[in-house]
Amino acid sequence: MGNAIRKLRIGVLISGSGTNLQVILDGAAKDVLDVDVRVVISNKAEAFGLERARQAGVAAVHVDPTSFPDASAYNIAVREVLVEHGVDFVVMAGYMKLLGTEVLDAFPNRVLNIHPALLPSFPGAHGISDAFDYGVKVTGVTVHFANAVFDEGPIIAQEPVHVAEDDTLETLEAKIHEVEYRLYPAALQLLAEGRLIIEGRKVRIR
Ligand code: GRF
């Protein structure tokens, strides 16, 4: 930690409240996380995460999908913002769009995602409620490298969360988020320390 290693230059993609982004910004500010958040990009103008970025003195950019003729043009615009800000790794934190190959190909094995379920179970936009409604006794959180398939790609870290008899969707959500706020920074720190090695489908931690 601290100054020993060069900081990981990241761009964070969001669509909403950005509580995971906030944990990353806080870790970077306190110097407990060796990342330098260069830019935060949202596909939604109203995403509160953009405000969190501004508060932290980080560039906040809304790239509006509706102002481009198609998804490819939109993804090229996102890529341009990432490149302009000197980003080395892309961190998706509640980004609710499929990231295009236009971005993925520019950052091979350099895009991360967090998902609020134990992948490959319950992929998609409603991981917590899908698991809750299914009646599973254990769900959890997954951090993984992203590829062109939604919620796929080599798994970096997972942590289980038990569903208690008296859990409601709300209490389960709270438990999942608590784990997210630990697991994502931990994975990013491993990445910053150069300790994640992708071997085919698997990620080895050295
Ligand atoms: C998190 O639960 C994350 O796992 C999922 O979207 C949510 C984002 O929440 N992909 P926030 O915007 O970080 O508060």
Coordinates of N, CA and C and ligand atoms in Angstrom, one line a residue:
M1 N 0.8 -1.2 0.0 CA 0.0 0.0 0.0 C 0.9 1.3 0.0
G2 N 0.2 2.4 -0.1 CA 1.0 3.6 0.0 C 1.7 3.9 -1.3
N3 N 3.0 4.4 -1.2 CA 3.7 4.8 -2.3 C 4.5 3.8 -3.0
A4 N 4.6 2.6 -2.4 CA 5.5 1.6 -2.9 C 5.2 1.2 -4.4
I5 N 4.0 1.2 -4.8 CA 3.7 0.8 -6.2 C 3.0 1.9 -6.9
R6 N 3.2 1.9 -8.2 CA 2.5 2.9 -9.1 C 1.0 2.6 -9.0
K7 N 0.3 3.7 -8.8 CA -1.2 3.6 -8.7 C -1.8 3.1 -10.0
L8 N -2.9 2.3 -9.8 CA -3.6 1.8 -10.9 C -4.6 2.9 -11.4
R9 N -4.4 3.3 -12.7 CA -5.2 4.4 -13.2 C -6.6 3.8 -13.7
I10 N -7.6 4.1 -13.0 CA -8.9 3.5 -13.4 C -10.0 4.5 -13.9
G11 N -10.8 4.0 -14.7 CA -12.1 4.7 -15.1 C -13.2 3.9 -14.5
V12 N -14.2 4.5 -13.9 CA -15.3 3.8 -13.3 C -16.5 4.1 -14.1
L13 N -17.2 3.0 -14.5 CA -18.5 3.1 -15.2 C -19.6 2.9 -14.3
I14 N -20.6 3.8 -14.2 CA -21.7 3.6 -13.3 C -23.0 3.9 -14.1
S15 N -24.1 3.6 -13.4 CA -25.4 4.0 -13.9 C -26.3 4.6 -12.8
G16 N -25.9 4.5 -11.6 CA -26.8 4.8 -10.5 C -26.1 5.5 -9.3
S17 N -26.5 5.0 -8.1 CA -26.2 5.8 -6.9 C -24.7 5.8 -6.6
G18 N -24.0 4.8 -7.0 CA -22.5 4.8 -6.9 C -21.9 4.6 -5.5
T19 N -22.6 3.8 -4.7 CA -22.1 3.5 -3.4 C -20.8 2.7 -3.4
N20 N -20.7 1.8 -4.4 CA -19.4 1.1 -4.6 C -18.3 2.1 -5.1
L21 N -18.7 3.0 -6.0 CA -17.7 4.0 -6.4 C -17.2 4.8 -5.2
Q22 N -18.2 5.2 -4.3 CA -17.8 6.0 -3.1 C -16.7 5.3 -2.3
V23 N -16.9 4.0 -2.1 CA -15.9 3.2 -1.3 C -14.5 3.2 -2.0
I24 N -14.6 3.2 -3.3 CA -13.3 3.2 -4.1 C -12.7 4.6 -3.9
L25 N -13.5 5.6 -4.1 CA -13.0 7.0 -4.0 C -12.4 7.3 -2.6
D26 N -13.1 6.8 -1.6 CA -12.7 6.9 -0.2 C -11.3 6.2 0.1
G27 N -11.2 5.0 -0.4 CA -10.0 4.2 -0.3 C -8.8 4.9 -1.0
A28 N -9.1 5.4 -2.1 CA -8.0 6.1 -2.9 C -7.6 7.4 -2.1
A29 N -8.6 8.1 -1.6 CA -8.3 9.4 -0.9 C -7.5 9.1 0.4
K30 N -7.8 8.0 1.1 CA -7.1 7.7 2.3 C -5.8 7.0 2.1
D31 N -5.6 6.7 0.8 CA -4.3 6.0 0.4 C -4.2 4.6 0.9
V32 N -5.4 4.0 1.2 CA -5.4 2.6 1.5 C -5.6 1.7 0.3
L33 N -5.9 2.4 -0.8 CA -6.2 1.7 -2.1 C -5.3 2.3 -3.1
D34 N -4.5 1.5 -3.8 CA -3.5 2.1 -4.7 C -4.1 2.3 -6.1
V35 N -5.2 3.1 -6.1 CA -5.8 3.4 -7.4 C -6.0 4.9 -7.5
D36 N -5.9 5.3 -8.7 CA -6.1 6.7 -9.1 C -7.4 6.8 -10.0
V37 N -8.5 7.3 -9.4 CA -9.7 7.3 -10.2 C -9.6 8.5 -11.2
R38 N -9.4 8.2 -12.5 CA -9.1 9.3 -13.4 C -10.4 9.9 -13.9
V39 N -11.4 9.1 -14.0 CA -12.7 9.6 -14.6 C -13.9 8.6 -14.2
V40 N -15.0 9.2 -14.0 CA -16.2 8.4 -13.8 C -17.2 8.7 -14.9
I41 N -17.7 7.7 -15.6 CA -18.6 7.8 -16.7 C -19.9 7.2 -16.4
S42 N -21.0 7.9 -16.7 CA -22.3 7.3 -16.5 C -23.1 7.4 -17.8
N43 N -23.9 6.4 -18.1 CA -24.8 6.5 -19.2 C -26.1 7.2 -18.8
K44 N -26.3 7.5 -17.5 CA -27.5 8.2 -17.0 C -27.1 9.6 -16.5
A45 N -27.7 10.7 -16.9 CA -27.4 12.0 -16.4 C -27.6 12.2 -15.0
E46 N -28.7 11.5 -14.5 CA -29.1 11.7 -13.1 C -28.4 10.8 -12.1
A47 N -27.5 10.0 -12.6 CA -26.8 9.1 -11.6 C -26.1 9.9 -10.5
F48 N -26.4 9.5 -9.3 CA -25.8 10.3 -8.2 C -24.3 10.1 -8.1
G49 N -23.8 9.0 -8.7 CA -22.4 8.7 -8.7 C -21.6 9.8 -9.4
L50 N -22.2 10.5 -10.3 CA -21.5 11.6 -11.0 C -21.2 12.7 -10.0
E51 N -22.2 12.9 -9.1 CA -22.0 14.0 -8.1 C -20.9 13.5 -7.1
R52 N -20.9 12.2 -6.7 CA -19.9 11.7 -5.8 C -18.5 12.0 -6.4
A53 N -18.4 11.8 -7.7 CA -17.1 12.0 -8.4 C -16.7 13.4 -8.3
R54 N -17.6 14.3 -8.6 CA -17.3 15.8 -8.6 C -16.9 16.2 -7.2
Q55 N -17.6 15.7 -6.2 CA -17.3 16.0 -4.8 C -15.8 15.6 -4.4
A56 N -15.4 14.5 -5.1 CA -14.1 14.0 -4.8 C -13.0 14.6 -5.7
G57 N -13.5 15.6 -6.6 CA -12.5 16.2 -7.5 C -12.1 15.4 -8.7
V58 N -13.0 14.4 -9.0 CA -12.7 13.5 -10.1 C -13.6 13.9 -11.3
A59 N -13.0 13.8 -12.5 CA -13.8 14.1 -13.7 C -15.0 13.3 -13.8
A60 N -16.2 13.9 -14.1 CA -17.5 13.2 -14.1 C -18.1 13.4 -15.5
V61 N -18.3 12.4 -16.3 CA -18.7 12.5 -17.6 C -20.0 11.7 -17.9
H62 N -21.0 12.4 -18.4 CA -22.2 11.7 -18.8 C -22.1 11.5 -20.3
V63 N -22.1 10.2 -20.7 CA -22.1 9.9 -22.2 C -23.5 9.4 -22.4
D64 N -24.3 10.1 -23.2 CA -25.7 9.8 -23.4 C -25.9 8.9 -24.6
P65 N -26.4 7.6 -24.3 CA -26.5 6.7 -25.4 C -27.5 7.2 -26.4
T66 N -28.5 8.0 -26.0 CA -29.5 8.4 -27.0 C -29.0 9.4 -27.9
S67 N -27.8 10.0 -27.7 CA -27.3 11.0 -28.6 C -26.4 10.4 -29.7
F68 N -26.4 9.0 -29.7 CA -25.6 8.3 -30.8 C -26.5 7.5 -31.6
P69 N -26.1 7.3 -32.9 CA -27.0 6.5 -33.8 C -27.2 5.0 -33.4
D70 N -26.1 4.5 -32.8 CA -26.3 3.1 -32.4 C -25.3 2.8 -31.2
A71 N -25.4 1.5 -30.7 CA -24.6 1.1 -29.5 C -23.1 1.2 -29.8
S72 N -22.7 0.9 -31.0 CA -21.3 0.9 -31.4 C -20.8 2.3 -31.2
A73 N -21.5 3.3 -31.8 CA -21.0 4.7 -31.7 C -21.0 5.2 -30.3
Y74 N -21.9 4.8 -29.5 CA -21.9 5.1 -28.0 C -20.7 4.5 -27.3
N75 N -20.4 3.2 -27.6 CA -19.2 2.6 -27.0 C -17.9 3.2 -27.4
I76 N -17.9 3.6 -28.7 CA -16.7 4.3 -29.1 C -16.5 5.6 -28.4
A77 N -17.6 6.3 -28.1 CA -17.5 7.6 -27.3 C -17.0 7.3 -25.9
V78 N -17.5 6.2 -25.3 CA -17.1 5.9 -24.0 C -15.6 5.6 -24.0
R79 N -15.2 4.8 -25.0 CA -13.7 4.4 -25.1 C -12.9 5.7 -25.2
E80 N -13.4 6.7 -26.0 CA -12.6 7.9 -26.2 C -12.4 8.6 -24.8
V81 N -13.4 8.7 -24.0 CA -13.3 9.4 -22.7 C -12.3 8.6 -21.9
L82 N -12.4 7.3 -21.9 CA -11.4 6.5 -21.0 C -10.0 6.8 -21.5
V83 N -9.8 6.8 -22.8 CA -8.4 6.9 -23.3 C -7.9 8.3 -23.1
E84 N -8.8 9.3 -23.3 CA -8.4 10.7 -23.0 C -7.9 10.9 -21.6
H85 N -8.5 10.2 -20.6 CA -8.2 10.4 -19.2 C -7.0 9.4 -18.8
G86 N -6.4 8.8 -19.7 CA -5.2 7.9 -19.4 C -5.5 6.7 -18.5
V87 N -6.7 6.2 -18.7 CA -7.1 5.0 -17.9 C -6.4 3.7 -18.4
D88 N -6.0 2.9 -17.4 CA -5.4 1.6 -17.7 C -6.4 0.5 -17.5
F89 N -7.2 0.6 -16.5 CA -8.2 -0.4 -16.2 C -9.6 0.2 -16.1
V90 N -10.6 -0.5 -16.5 CA -12.0 -0.1 -16.4 C -12.7 -0.8 -15.3
V91 N -13.4 -0.1 -14.5 CA -14.1 -0.7 -13.3 C -15.6 -0.4 -13.4
M92 N -16.4 -1.5 -13.7 CA -17.8 -1.3 -13.7 C -18.4 -1.4 -12.3
A93 N -19.1 -0.4 -11.9 CA -19.7 -0.4 -10.5 C -21.2 0.0 -10.6
G94 N -22.0 -1.0 -10.9 CA -23.4 -0.7 -11.1 C -23.7 -0.1 -12.4
Y95 N -22.9 -0.5 -13.4 CA -23.1 -0.1 -14.8 C -24.1 -1.0 -15.5
M96 N -25.3 -0.5 -15.8 CA -26.4 -1.4 -16.2 C -26.5 -1.6 -17.7
K97 N -25.4 -1.4 -18.4 CA -25.4 -1.6 -19.9 C -24.4 -2.7 -20.2
L98 N -24.6 -3.4 -21.3 CA -23.6 -4.3 -21.8 C -22.5 -3.5 -22.4
L99 N -21.3 -3.8 -21.9 CA -20.1 -3.0 -22.4 C -19.7 -3.6 -23.8
G100 N -19.6 -2.7 -24.8 CA -19.4 -3.2 -26.2 C -17.9 -3.6 -26.4
T101 N -17.8 -4.4 -27.5 CA -16.4 -4.8 -27.8 C -15.5 -3.7 -28.2
E102 N -16.1 -2.5 -28.5 CA -15.3 -1.3 -28.9 C -14.5 -0.9 -27.6
V103 N -15.1 -1.1 -26.4 CA -14.3 -0.8 -25.2 C -13.5 -2.0 -24.8
L104 N -14.1 -3.2 -24.8 CA -13.4 -4.4 -24.3 C -12.2 -4.7 -25.1
D105 N -12.2 -4.5 -26.4 CA -11.0 -4.8 -27.2 C -9.9 -3.8 -27.0
A106 N -10.2 -2.6 -26.5 CA -9.2 -1.6 -26.2 C -8.6 -1.8 -24.8
F107 N -9.3 -2.6 -24.0 CA -8.8 -2.9 -22.6 C -8.8 -4.4 -22.4
P108 N -8.1 -5.2 -23.1 CA -8.2 -6.7 -23.0 C -7.8 -7.1 -21.6
N109 N -8.6 -7.9 -21.0 CA -8.4 -8.4 -19.6 C -8.2 -7.3 -18.6
R110 N -8.7 -6.1 -19.0 CA -8.5 -4.9 -18.1 C -9.9 -4.3 -17.8
V111 N -10.9 -5.1 -17.8 CA -12.2 -4.6 -17.3 C -12.8 -5.4 -16.2
L112 N -13.2 -4.8 -15.1 CA -13.7 -5.6 -14.0 C -15.2 -5.2 -13.8
N113 N -15.9 -6.2 -13.2 CA -17.3 -6.0 -12.8 C -17.6 -6.6 -11.5
I114 N -18.6 -6.0 -10.8 CA -19.0 -6.6 -9.5 C -20.5 -7.0 -9.7
H115 N -20.8 -8.2 -9.2 CA -22.2 -8.7 -9.4 C -22.7 -9.1 -8.0
P116 N -23.9 -8.7 -7.7 CA -24.4 -9.1 -6.3 C -25.1 -10.4 -6.2
A117 N -24.4 -11.5 -6.7 CA -24.8 -12.9 -6.6 C -23.6 -13.7 -6.8
L118 N -23.8 -15.0 -6.5 CA -22.6 -15.9 -6.8 C -22.7 -16.4 -8.2
L119 N -22.0 -15.8 -9.1 CA -22.1 -16.2 -10.5 C -21.5 -17.6 -10.6
P120 N -21.9 -18.5 -11.6 CA -22.8 -18.2 -12.7 C -24.3 -18.2 -12.3
S121 N -24.7 -18.3 -11.0 CA -26.1 -18.2 -10.6 C -26.5 -16.7 -10.7
F122 N -27.7 -16.5 -11.1 CA -28.4 -15.2 -11.0 C -27.7 -14.1 -11.7
P123 N -27.3 -14.2 -12.9 CA -26.7 -13.1 -13.7 C -27.9 -12.1 -14.0
G124 N -27.5 -10.9 -14.5 CA -28.5 -10.0 -15.0 C -28.7 -8.9 -14.0
A125 N -29.7 -8.0 -14.2 CA -29.9 -6.8 -13.5 C -30.5 -6.9 -12.1
H126 N -31.0 -8.2 -11.8 CA -31.7 -8.3 -10.5 C -31.2 -9.5 -9.7
G127 N -29.8 -9.5 -9.6 CA -29.2 -10.7 -9.0 C -29.7 -10.9 -7.5
I128 N -29.9 -9.8 -6.8 CA -30.2 -10.0 -5.4 C -31.7 -10.5 -5.3
S129 N -32.6 -9.9 -5.9 CA -34.0 -10.3 -5.8 C -34.3 -11.6 -6.5
D130 N -33.5 -11.9 -7.6 CA -33.7 -13.2 -8.3 C -33.3 -14.3 -7.3
A131 N -32.2 -14.2 -6.6 CA -31.7 -15.2 -5.7 C -32.7 -15.3 -4.5
F132 N -33.2 -14.2 -4.0 CA -34.1 -14.1 -2.9 C -35.4 -14.8 -3.2
D133 N -36.0 -14.5 -4.4 CA -37.2 -15.1 -4.8 C -37.1 -16.6 -5.1
Y134 N -35.9 -17.0 -5.5 CA -35.7 -18.4 -5.8 C -35.7 -19.2 -4.5
G135 N -35.4 -18.5 -3.4 CA -35.4 -19.2 -2.1 C -34.0 -19.9 -1.8
V136 N -33.0 -19.4 -2.4 CA -31.6 -19.9 -2.0 C -31.3 -19.6 -0.6
K137 N -30.5 -20.5 0.0 CA -30.1 -20.3 1.4 C -28.8 -19.5 1.5
V138 N -28.0 -19.6 0.3 CA -26.7 -18.9 0.3 C -26.7 -18.1 -1.1
T139 N -26.4 -16.9 -1.0 CA -26.1 -16.1 -2.2 C -24.7 -15.4 -2.0
G140 N -24.5 -14.3 -2.6 CA -23.2 -13.6 -2.3 C -22.8 -12.6 -3.3
V141 N -21.5 -12.4 -3.4 CA -21.0 -11.3 -4.3 C -19.9 -11.9 -5.1
T142 N -19.8 -11.5 -6.4 CA -18.8 -11.9 -7.3 C -18.0 -10.7 -7.9
V143 N -16.7 -10.7 -7.9 CA -15.9 -9.8 -8.7 C -15.3 -10.5 -9.8
H144 N -15.4 -10.1 -11.0 CA -14.8 -10.8 -12.1 C -14.3 -9.9 -13.2
F145 N -13.4 -10.5 -14.1 CA -13.1 -9.8 -15.3 C -14.2 -9.9 -16.2
A146 N -14.5 -8.8 -17.0 CA -15.7 -8.8 -17.8 C -15.3 -9.2 -19.3
N147 N -16.2 -9.8 -19.9 CA -16.0 -10.0 -21.4 C -17.3 -9.7 -22.0
A148 N -17.5 -10.1 -23.3 CA -18.6 -9.5 -24.1 C -20.0 -10.2 -23.7
V149 N -19.9 -11.1 -22.8 CA -21.2 -11.7 -22.3 C -21.5 -11.1 -20.9
F150 N -22.8 -10.7 -20.7 CA -23.2 -10.1 -19.5 C -22.8 -11.0 -18.3
D151 N -22.1 -10.5 -17.3 CA -21.9 -11.2 -16.0 C -21.1 -12.5 -16.3
E152 N -20.3 -12.6 -17.2 CA -19.4 -13.7 -17.5 C -18.0 -13.3 -17.3
G153 N -17.0 -14.2 -17.6 CA -15.7 -13.8 -17.5 C -15.0 -14.3 -16.2
P154 N -13.7 -14.5 -16.2 CA -12.9 -15.1 -15.2 C -13.2 -14.5 -13.8
I155 N -13.5 -15.3 -12.8 CA -13.9 -14.9 -11.5 C -12.6 -14.6 -10.6
I156 N -12.6 -13.4 -10.1 CA -11.5 -12.9 -9.2 C -11.7 -13.3 -7.8
A157 N -12.9 -13.0 -7.3 CA -13.2 -13.2 -5.9 C -14.7 -13.4 -5.7
Q158 N -15.1 -14.3 -4.7 CA -16.5 -14.5 -4.4 C -16.5 -14.6 -2.9
E159 N -17.7 -14.1 -2.3 CA -17.9 -14.3 -0.9 C -19.4 -14.6 -0.7
P160 N -19.6 -15.7 0.1 CA -21.0 -16.0 0.3 C -21.7 -15.1 1.3
V161 N -23.0 -15.0 1.2 CA -23.9 -14.4 2.1 C -25.0 -15.3 2.4
H162 N -25.2 -15.7 3.7 CA -26.3 -16.6 4.0 C -27.6 -15.8 4.1
V163 N -28.7 -16.5 3.6 CA -30.0 -15.9 3.7 C -30.6 -16.4 5.0
A164 N -30.9 -15.5 5.9 CA -31.4 -16.0 7.2 C -33.0 -16.1 7.1
E165 N -33.5 -16.9 8.0 CA -35.0 -17.2 8.0 C -35.8 -15.8 8.0
D166 N -35.2 -14.9 8.7 CA -36.0 -13.6 8.9 C -35.5 -12.5 7.9
D167 N -34.7 -12.9 7.0 CA -34.2 -11.9 6.0 C -35.4 -11.4 5.1
T168 N -35.5 -10.2 4.9 CA -36.4 -9.6 3.8 C -35.5 -9.3 2.7
L169 N -36.0 -8.9 1.5 CA -35.2 -8.5 0.4 C -34.3 -7.3 0.9
E170 N -34.9 -6.4 1.6 CA -34.1 -5.2 2.1 C -33.0 -5.6 3.0
T171 N -33.2 -6.5 3.9 CA -32.1 -6.8 4.8 C -31.0 -7.6 4.0
L172 N -31.5 -8.4 3.1 CA -30.5 -9.2 2.3 C -29.7 -8.2 1.4
E173 N -30.3 -7.2 0.8 CA -29.6 -6.2 0.0 C -28.5 -5.5 0.9
A174 N -28.9 -5.2 2.1 CA -27.9 -4.5 3.0 C -26.7 -5.4 3.3
K175 N -27.0 -6.7 3.5 CA -25.9 -7.6 3.8 C -25.0 -7.8 2.5
I176 N -25.6 -7.9 1.4 CA -24.8 -8.0 0.1 C -24.0 -6.8 -0.1
H177 N -24.5 -5.6 0.1 CA -23.8 -4.4 -0.1 C -22.6 -4.3 0.8
E178 N -22.8 -4.7 2.1 CA -21.7 -4.7 3.0 C -20.5 -5.5 2.5
V179 N -20.8 -6.6 1.9 CA -19.8 -7.5 1.4 C -19.1 -6.9 0.2
E180 N -20.0 -6.3 -0.7 CA -19.4 -5.6 -1.9 C -18.4 -4.5 -1.5
Y181 N -18.7 -3.8 -0.4 CA -17.8 -2.7 -0.1 C -16.5 -3.1 0.4
R182 N -16.4 -4.4 0.8 CA -15.1 -5.0 1.2 C -14.4 -5.7 0.0
L183 N -15.3 -6.4 -0.7 CA -14.7 -7.3 -1.8 C -14.1 -6.6 -3.0
Y184 N -14.8 -5.5 -3.4 CA -14.3 -4.8 -4.6 C -13.0 -4.1 -4.3
P185 N -12.9 -3.3 -3.2 CA -11.6 -2.7 -2.9 C -10.5 -3.8 -2.8
A186 N -10.8 -4.9 -2.1 CA -9.8 -6.0 -1.9 C -9.3 -6.5 -3.3
A187 N -10.2 -6.7 -4.2 CA -9.8 -7.2 -5.5 C -9.0 -6.1 -6.3
L188 N -9.4 -4.9 -6.1 CA -8.7 -3.8 -6.8 C -7.3 -3.7 -6.3
Q189 N -7.1 -3.9 -5.0 CA -5.8 -3.8 -4.4 C -4.9 -4.9 -4.9
L190 N -5.5 -6.1 -5.0 CA -4.7 -7.3 -5.6 C -4.3 -6.9 -7.0
L191 N -5.2 -6.3 -7.8 CA -4.9 -5.9 -9.1 C -3.8 -4.9 -9.2
A192 N -3.9 -3.9 -8.3 CA -2.9 -2.8 -8.2 C -1.5 -3.4 -7.9
E193 N -1.5 -4.5 -7.1 CA -0.2 -5.1 -6.7 C 0.3 -6.1 -7.7
G194 N -0.5 -6.2 -8.8 CA 0.0 -7.1 -9.9 C -0.1 -8.6 -9.5
R195 N -1.1 -8.9 -8.6 CA -1.2 -10.2 -8.1 C -2.2 -11.1 -8.7
L196 N -2.9 -10.6 -9.7 CA -4.0 -11.4 -10.4 C -3.5 -11.8 -11.7
I197 N -3.4 -13.2 -11.9 CA -2.9 -13.8 -13.1 C -4.1 -14.5 -13.8
I198 N -4.4 -14.1 -15.0 CA -5.5 -14.8 -15.7 C -4.9 -16.0 -16.5
E199 N -5.4 -17.2 -16.2 CA -5.0 -18.4 -16.9 C -6.3 -19.0 -17.5
G200 N -6.5 -18.8 -18.7 CA -7.7 -19.3 -19.3 C -9.0 -18.7 -18.6
R201 N -9.8 -19.6 -18.1 CA -11.0 -19.1 -17.4 C -10.8 -18.7 -16.0
K202 N -9.6 -19.1 -15.5 CA -9.3 -19.0 -14.1 C -8.4 -17.8 -13.8
V203 N -8.6 -17.3 -12.6 CA -7.7 -16.2 -12.1 C -6.9 -16.8 -10.9
R204 N -5.6 -16.7 -11.0 CA -4.8 -17.2 -9.9 C -4.3 -15.9 -9.2
I205 N -4.3 -16.1 -7.9 CA -3.8 -15.0 -7.0 C -2.5 -15.4 -6.5
R206 N -1.5 -14.6 -6.8 CA -0.1 -15.0 -6.4 C 0.4 -14.1 -5.2
Ligands
GRF1 C1 -24.3 -3.2 -6.9 O1 -25.1 -4.1 -6.1 C2 -23.5 -3.9 -7.9 O2 -23.2 -5.2 -7.5 C3 -24.5 -4.0 -9.1 O3 -25.2 -2.8 -9.0 C4 -25.2 -2.2 -7.7 C5 -24.6 -0.9 -7.8 O4 -24.8 -0.1 -6.6 N1 -23.8 -4.4 -10.3 P1 -24.1 1.3 -6.5 O5 -24.4 2.1 -7.7 O6 -22.6 1.0 -6.3 O7 -24.7 1.8 -5.2

